[in-house]
mmCIF file of C-alpha atoms in Angstrom:
data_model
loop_
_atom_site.group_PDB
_atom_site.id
_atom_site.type_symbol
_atom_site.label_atom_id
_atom_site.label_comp_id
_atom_site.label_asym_id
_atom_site.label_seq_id
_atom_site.Cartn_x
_atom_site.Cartn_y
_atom_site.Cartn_z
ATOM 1 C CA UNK X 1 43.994 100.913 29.478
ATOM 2 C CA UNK X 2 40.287 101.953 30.362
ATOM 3 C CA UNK X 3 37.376 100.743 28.291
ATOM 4 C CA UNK X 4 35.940 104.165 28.388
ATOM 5 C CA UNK X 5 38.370 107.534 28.614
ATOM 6 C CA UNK X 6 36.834 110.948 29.799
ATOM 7 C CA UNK X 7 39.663 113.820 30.517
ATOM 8 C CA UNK X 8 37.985 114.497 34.371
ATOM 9 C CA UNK X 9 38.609 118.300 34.217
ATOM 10 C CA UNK X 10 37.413 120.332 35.681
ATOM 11 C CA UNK X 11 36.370 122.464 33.077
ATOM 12 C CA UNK X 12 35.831 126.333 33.565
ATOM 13 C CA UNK X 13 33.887 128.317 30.745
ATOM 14 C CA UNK X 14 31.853 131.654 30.826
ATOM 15 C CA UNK X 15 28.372 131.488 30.634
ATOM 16 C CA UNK X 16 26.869 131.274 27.048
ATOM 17 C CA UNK X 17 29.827 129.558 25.935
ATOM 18 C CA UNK X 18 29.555 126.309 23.840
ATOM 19 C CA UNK X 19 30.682 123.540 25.783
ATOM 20 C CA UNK X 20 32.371 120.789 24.256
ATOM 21 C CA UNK X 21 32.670 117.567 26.321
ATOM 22 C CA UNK X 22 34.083 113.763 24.707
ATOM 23 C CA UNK X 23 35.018 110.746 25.662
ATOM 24 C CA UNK X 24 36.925 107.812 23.426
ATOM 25 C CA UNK X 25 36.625 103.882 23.720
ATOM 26 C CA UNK X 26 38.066 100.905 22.945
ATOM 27 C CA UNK X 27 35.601 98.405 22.334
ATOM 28 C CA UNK X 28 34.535 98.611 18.689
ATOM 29 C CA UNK X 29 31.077 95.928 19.996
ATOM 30 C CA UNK X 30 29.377 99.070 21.789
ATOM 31 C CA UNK X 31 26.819 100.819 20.052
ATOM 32 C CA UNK X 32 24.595 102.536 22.857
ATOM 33 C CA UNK X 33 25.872 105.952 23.794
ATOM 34 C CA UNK X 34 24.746 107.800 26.986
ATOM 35 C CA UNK X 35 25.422 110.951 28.525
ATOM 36 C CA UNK X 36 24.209 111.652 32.054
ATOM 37 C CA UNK X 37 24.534 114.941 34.291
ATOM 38 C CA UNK X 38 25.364 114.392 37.741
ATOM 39 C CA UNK X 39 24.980 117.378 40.477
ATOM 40 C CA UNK X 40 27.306 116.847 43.404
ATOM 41 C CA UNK X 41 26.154 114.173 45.990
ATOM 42 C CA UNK X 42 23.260 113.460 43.642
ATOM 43 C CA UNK X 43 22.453 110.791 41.524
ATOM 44 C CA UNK X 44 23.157 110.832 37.563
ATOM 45 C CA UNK X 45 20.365 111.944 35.333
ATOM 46 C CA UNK X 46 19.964 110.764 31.639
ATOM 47 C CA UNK X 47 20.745 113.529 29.562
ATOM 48 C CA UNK X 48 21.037 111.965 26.190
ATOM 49 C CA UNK X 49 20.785 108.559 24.500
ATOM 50 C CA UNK X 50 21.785 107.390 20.897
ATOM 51 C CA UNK X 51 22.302 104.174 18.777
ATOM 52 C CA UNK X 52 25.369 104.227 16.858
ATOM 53 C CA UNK X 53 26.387 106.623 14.623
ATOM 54 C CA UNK X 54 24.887 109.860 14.178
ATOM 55 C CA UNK X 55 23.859 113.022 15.361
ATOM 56 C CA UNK X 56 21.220 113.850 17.927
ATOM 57 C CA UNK X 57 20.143 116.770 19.222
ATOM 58 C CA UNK X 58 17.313 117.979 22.112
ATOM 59 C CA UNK X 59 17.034 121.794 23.026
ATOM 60 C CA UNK X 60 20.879 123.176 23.805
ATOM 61 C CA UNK X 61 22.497 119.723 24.265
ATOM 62 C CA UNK X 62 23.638 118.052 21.163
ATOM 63 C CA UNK X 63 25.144 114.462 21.130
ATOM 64 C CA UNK X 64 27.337 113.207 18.264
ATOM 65 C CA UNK X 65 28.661 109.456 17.909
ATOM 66 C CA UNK X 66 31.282 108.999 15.362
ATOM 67 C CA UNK X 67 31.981 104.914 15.430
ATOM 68 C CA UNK X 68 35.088 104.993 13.185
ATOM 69 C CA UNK X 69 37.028 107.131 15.624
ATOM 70 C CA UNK X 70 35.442 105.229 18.503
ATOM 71 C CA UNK X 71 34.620 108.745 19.580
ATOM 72 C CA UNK X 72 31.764 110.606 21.088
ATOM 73 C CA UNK X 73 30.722 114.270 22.300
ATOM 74 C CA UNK X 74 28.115 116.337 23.731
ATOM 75 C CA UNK X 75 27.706 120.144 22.407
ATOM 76 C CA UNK X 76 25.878 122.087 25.207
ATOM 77 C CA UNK X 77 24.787 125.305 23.340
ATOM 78 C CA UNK X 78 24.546 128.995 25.127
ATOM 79 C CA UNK X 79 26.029 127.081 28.702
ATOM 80 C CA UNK X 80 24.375 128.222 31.650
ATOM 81 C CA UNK X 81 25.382 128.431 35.545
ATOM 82 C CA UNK X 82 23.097 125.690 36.084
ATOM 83 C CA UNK X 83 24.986 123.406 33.626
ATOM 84 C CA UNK X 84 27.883 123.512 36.425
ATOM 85 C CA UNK X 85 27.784 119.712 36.893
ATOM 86 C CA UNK X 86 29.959 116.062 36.021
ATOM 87 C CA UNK X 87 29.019 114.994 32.783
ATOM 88 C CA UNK X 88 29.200 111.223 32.692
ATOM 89 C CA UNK X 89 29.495 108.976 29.387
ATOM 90 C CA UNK X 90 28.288 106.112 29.124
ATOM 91 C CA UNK X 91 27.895 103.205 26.678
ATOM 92 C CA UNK X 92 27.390 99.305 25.912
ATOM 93 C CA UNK X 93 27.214 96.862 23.356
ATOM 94 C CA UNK X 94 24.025 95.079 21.712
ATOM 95 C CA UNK X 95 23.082 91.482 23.000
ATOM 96 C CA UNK X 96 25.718 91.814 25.908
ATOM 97 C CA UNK X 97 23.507 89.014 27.598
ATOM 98 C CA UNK X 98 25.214 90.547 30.671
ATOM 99 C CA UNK X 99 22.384 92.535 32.225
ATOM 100 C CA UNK X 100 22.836 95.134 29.188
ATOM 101 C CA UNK X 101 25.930 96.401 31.610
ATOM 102 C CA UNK X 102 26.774 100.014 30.542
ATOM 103 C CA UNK X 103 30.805 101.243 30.985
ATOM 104 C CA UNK X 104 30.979 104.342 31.899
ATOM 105 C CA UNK X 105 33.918 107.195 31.397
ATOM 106 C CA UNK X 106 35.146 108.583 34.824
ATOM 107 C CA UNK X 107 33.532 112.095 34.126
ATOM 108 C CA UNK X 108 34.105 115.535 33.203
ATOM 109 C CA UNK X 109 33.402 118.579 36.066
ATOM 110 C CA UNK X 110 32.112 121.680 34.113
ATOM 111 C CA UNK X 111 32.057 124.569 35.834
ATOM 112 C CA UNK X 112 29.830 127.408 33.957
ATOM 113 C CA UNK X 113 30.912 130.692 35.285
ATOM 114 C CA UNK X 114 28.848 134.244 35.545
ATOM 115 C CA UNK Z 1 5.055 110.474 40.968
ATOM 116 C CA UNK Z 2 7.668 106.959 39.883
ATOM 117 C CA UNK Z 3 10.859 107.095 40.428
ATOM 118 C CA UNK Z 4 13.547 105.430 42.473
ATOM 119 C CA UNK Z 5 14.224 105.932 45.936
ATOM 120 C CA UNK Z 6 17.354 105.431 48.289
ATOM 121 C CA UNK Z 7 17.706 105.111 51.824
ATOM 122 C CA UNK Z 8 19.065 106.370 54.206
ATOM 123 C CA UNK Z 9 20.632 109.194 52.134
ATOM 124 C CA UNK Z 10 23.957 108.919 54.372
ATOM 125 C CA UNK Z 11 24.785 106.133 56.371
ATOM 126 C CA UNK Z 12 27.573 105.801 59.085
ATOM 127 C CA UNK Z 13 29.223 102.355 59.954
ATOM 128 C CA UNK Z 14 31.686 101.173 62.473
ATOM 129 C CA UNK Z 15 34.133 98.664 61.241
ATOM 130 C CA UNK Z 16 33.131 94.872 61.352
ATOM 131 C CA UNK Z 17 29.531 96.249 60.938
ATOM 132 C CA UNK Z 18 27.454 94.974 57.986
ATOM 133 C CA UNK Z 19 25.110 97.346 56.923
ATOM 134 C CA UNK Z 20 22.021 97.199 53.959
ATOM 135 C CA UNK Z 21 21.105 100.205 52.200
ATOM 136 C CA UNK Z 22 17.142 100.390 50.438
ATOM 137 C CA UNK Z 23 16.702 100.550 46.873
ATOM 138 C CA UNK Z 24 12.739 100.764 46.270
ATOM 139 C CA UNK Z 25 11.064 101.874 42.563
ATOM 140 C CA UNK Z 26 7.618 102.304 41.495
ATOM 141 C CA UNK Z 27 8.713 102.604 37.721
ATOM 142 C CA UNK Z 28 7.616 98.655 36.557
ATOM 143 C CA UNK Z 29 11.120 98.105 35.808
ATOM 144 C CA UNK Z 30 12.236 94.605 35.329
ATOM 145 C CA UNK Z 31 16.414 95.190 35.791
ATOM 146 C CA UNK Z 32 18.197 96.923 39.088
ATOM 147 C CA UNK Z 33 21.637 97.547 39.227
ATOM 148 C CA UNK Z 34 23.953 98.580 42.411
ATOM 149 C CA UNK Z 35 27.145 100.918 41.396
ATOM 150 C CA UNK Z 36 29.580 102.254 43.788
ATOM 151 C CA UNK Z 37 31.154 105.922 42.733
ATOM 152 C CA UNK Z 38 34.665 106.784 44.320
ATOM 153 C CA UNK Z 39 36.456 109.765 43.130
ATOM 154 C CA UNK Z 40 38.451 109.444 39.519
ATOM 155 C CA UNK Z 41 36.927 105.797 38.752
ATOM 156 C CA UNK Z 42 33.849 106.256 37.818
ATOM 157 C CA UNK Z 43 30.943 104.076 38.647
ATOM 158 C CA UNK Z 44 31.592 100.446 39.170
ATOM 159 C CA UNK Z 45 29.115 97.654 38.713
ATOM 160 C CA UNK Z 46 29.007 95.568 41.872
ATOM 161 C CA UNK Z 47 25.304 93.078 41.713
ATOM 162 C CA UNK Z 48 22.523 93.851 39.019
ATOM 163 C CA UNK Z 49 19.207 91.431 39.088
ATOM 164 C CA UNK Z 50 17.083 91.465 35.791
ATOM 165 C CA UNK Z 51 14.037 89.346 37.230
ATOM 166 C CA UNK Z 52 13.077 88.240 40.817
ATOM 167 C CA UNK Z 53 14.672 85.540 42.840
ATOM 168 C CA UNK Z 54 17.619 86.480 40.434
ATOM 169 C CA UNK Z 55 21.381 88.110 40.522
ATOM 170 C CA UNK Z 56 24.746 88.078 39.413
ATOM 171 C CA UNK Z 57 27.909 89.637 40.019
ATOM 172 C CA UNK Z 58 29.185 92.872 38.682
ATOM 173 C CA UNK Z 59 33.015 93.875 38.825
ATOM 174 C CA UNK Z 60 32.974 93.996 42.143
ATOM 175 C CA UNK Z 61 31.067 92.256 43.978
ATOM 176 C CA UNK Z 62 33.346 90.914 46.972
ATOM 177 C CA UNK Z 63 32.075 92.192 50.251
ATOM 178 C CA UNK Z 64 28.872 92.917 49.432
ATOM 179 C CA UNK Z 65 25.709 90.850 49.066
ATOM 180 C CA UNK Z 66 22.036 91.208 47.649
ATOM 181 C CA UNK Z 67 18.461 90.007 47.210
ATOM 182 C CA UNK Z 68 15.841 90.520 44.768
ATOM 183 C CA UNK Z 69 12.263 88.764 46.710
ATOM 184 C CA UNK Z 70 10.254 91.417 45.058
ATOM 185 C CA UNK Z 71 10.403 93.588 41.766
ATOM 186 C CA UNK Z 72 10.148 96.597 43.629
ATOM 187 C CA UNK Z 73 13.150 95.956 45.846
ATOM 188 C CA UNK Z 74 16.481 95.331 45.805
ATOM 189 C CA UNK Z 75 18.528 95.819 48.904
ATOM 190 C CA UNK Z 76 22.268 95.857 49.051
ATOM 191 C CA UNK Z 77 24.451 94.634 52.176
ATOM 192 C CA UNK Z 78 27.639 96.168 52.959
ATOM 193 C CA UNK Z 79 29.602 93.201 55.098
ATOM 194 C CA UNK Z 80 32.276 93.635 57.198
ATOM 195 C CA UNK Z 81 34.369 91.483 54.733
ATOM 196 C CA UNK Z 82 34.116 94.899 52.299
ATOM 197 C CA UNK Z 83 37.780 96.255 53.556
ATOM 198 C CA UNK Z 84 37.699 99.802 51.725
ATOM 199 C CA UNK Z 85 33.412 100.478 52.104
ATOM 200 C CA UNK Z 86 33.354 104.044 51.857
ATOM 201 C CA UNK Z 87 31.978 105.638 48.855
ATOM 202 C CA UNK Z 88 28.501 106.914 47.148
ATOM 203 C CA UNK Z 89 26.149 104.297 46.070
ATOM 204 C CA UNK Z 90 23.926 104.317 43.591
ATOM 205 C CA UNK Z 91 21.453 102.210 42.765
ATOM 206 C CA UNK Z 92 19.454 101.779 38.950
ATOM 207 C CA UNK Z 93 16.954 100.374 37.090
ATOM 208 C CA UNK Z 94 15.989 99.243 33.696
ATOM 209 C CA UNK Z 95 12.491 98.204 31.297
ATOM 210 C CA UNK Z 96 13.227 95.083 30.029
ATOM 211 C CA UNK Z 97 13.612 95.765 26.307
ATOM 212 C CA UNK Z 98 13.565 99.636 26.491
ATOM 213 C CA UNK Z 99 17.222 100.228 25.144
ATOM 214 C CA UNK Z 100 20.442 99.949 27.914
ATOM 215 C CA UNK Z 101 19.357 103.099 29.594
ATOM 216 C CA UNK Z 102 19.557 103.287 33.102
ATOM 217 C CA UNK Z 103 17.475 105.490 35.638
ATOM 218 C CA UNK Z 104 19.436 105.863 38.760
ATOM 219 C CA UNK Z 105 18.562 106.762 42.359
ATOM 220 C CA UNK Z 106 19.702 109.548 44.389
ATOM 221 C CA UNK Z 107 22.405 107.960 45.936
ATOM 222 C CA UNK Z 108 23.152 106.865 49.612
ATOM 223 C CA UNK Z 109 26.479 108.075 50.879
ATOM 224 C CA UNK Z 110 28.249 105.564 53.091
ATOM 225 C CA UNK Z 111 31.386 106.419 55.541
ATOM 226 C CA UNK Z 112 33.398 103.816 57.653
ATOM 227 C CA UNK Z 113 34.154 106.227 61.188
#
C-alpha cells in the first residue's frame, strides 16, 4: 500500500463547475500538506501549502486538511479551461531529518471543459 | 527574475551512454532535490543535497550520480548502469527553514533511442 493515494482520473467537468480533488495517507507523522498544478511536460507549481489541520483558502482554490481521516482536498471554485492540468498532493512530516522529503500522491488529470 | 532552470529541456541518449542534465537556481536556496516522474507513480526522490559538498540518496538512487561544488548547482548524471532511464526529470529546491515546500524546475525530458 502507497504512502500517499490520489484516484489519477482523469477528471472531466464543465467549466464553472466546483472541482473537488483528494488524496488519503497513511502516515499519521505528516503534517505539511501541498498541492501543486502541473501542465503537461512542465514542471509542478505550488498551488497551496498548509500545516495540519484546517482550512485554507486563496482566490478560487480552497485547501482543507482533516488529520483524523488522514484526508485532504482542494476545492477549485467557478473551474476554468485553464485549470485543465494534474493536480499533485503532496505532504511530509515535521523534523523528518531526511532532507524534509515530501511524498507525493500519483496525481489527478482534470480536464475543464467549454 | 529567480527561479530554477533546467537543461537541456529534452535530451536523447544511446544506450551505455552516461549523460548529466543542469540544474542551476538563483533563488538563495540552501536544499536541491532530483525527482524522476514516470506515468502512474508519481515523482520519485532519487539524490537531494541540503548544503554544499553534501548528498544523500533518495529512493532511488541506483544508476544515477550527483554533485553539489556550488549552491547554485546541482547536476545529475544518468549512467549507463540506470537500465530503465527514460522519464521526465525534475529538479527542486528549498530555503533552509522556510517550511517543506519545494520550488521545482521545468523539467528535462530524457529518452533512451
Amino acid at each position: 500500500q502507497k504512502e500517499v493515494e490520489q484516484d489519477p482520473g482523469p477528471l472531466s467537468v464543465p467549466e464553472g463547475a466546483i472541482v473537488s480533488l483528494n488524496c488519503t495517507y497513511s502516515n499519521s507523522a505528516f503534517q505539511y500538506f501541498m498541492w501543486y498544478r502541473q501542465y503537461s511536460r512542465k514542471g509542478p507549481e505550488l498551488l497551496m501549502y498548509t500545516y495540519s489541520s484546517g482550512n485554507k483558502e486563496d482566490g478560487r482554490f480552497t485547501a482543507q486538511v482533516d488529520k483524523s481521516s488522514k484526508y485532504i482536498s482542494l476545492f477549485i471554485r467557478d473551474s476554468q479551461p485553464s485549470d485543465s492540468a494534474t493536480y499533485l498532493c503532496a505532504m511530509s512530516a515535521a523534523f523528518t531529518g531526511g532532507g524534509n522529503k515530501l511524498t507525493f500522491g500519483t496525481g489527478t488529470q482534470l480536464k475543464v471543459e467549454l | 527574475d529567480g527561479g530554477i532552470t533546467q537543461s537541456p529541456k529534452y535530451l536523447f541518449r544511446k544506450e551505455g551512454q552516461n549523460v548529466t542534465l543542469s540544474c542551476e537556481q538563483n533563488l538563495n536556496h540552501d536544499a536541491m532535490y532530483w525527482y524522476r516522474q514516470d506515468p502512474g507513480q508519481g515523482l520519485r526522490l532519487i539524490y537531494y543535497s541540503q548544503i554544499v559538498n553534501d548528498f544523500q540518496k533518495g529512493d532511488i538512487a541506483e544508476g544515477y550520480s550527483v554533485s553539489r561544488e556550488k549552491k547554485e548547482s546541482f547536476p545529475l548524471t544518468v549512467t549507463s548502469a540506470q537500465k530503465n532511464p527514460t522519464a521526465f526529470y525534475l529538479c527542486a529546491s528549498r530555503i533552509a527553514g522556510g517550511g517543506d515546500t519545494q520550488y521545482f524546475g521545468p523539467g528535462t525530458r530524457l529518452t533512451v533511442l
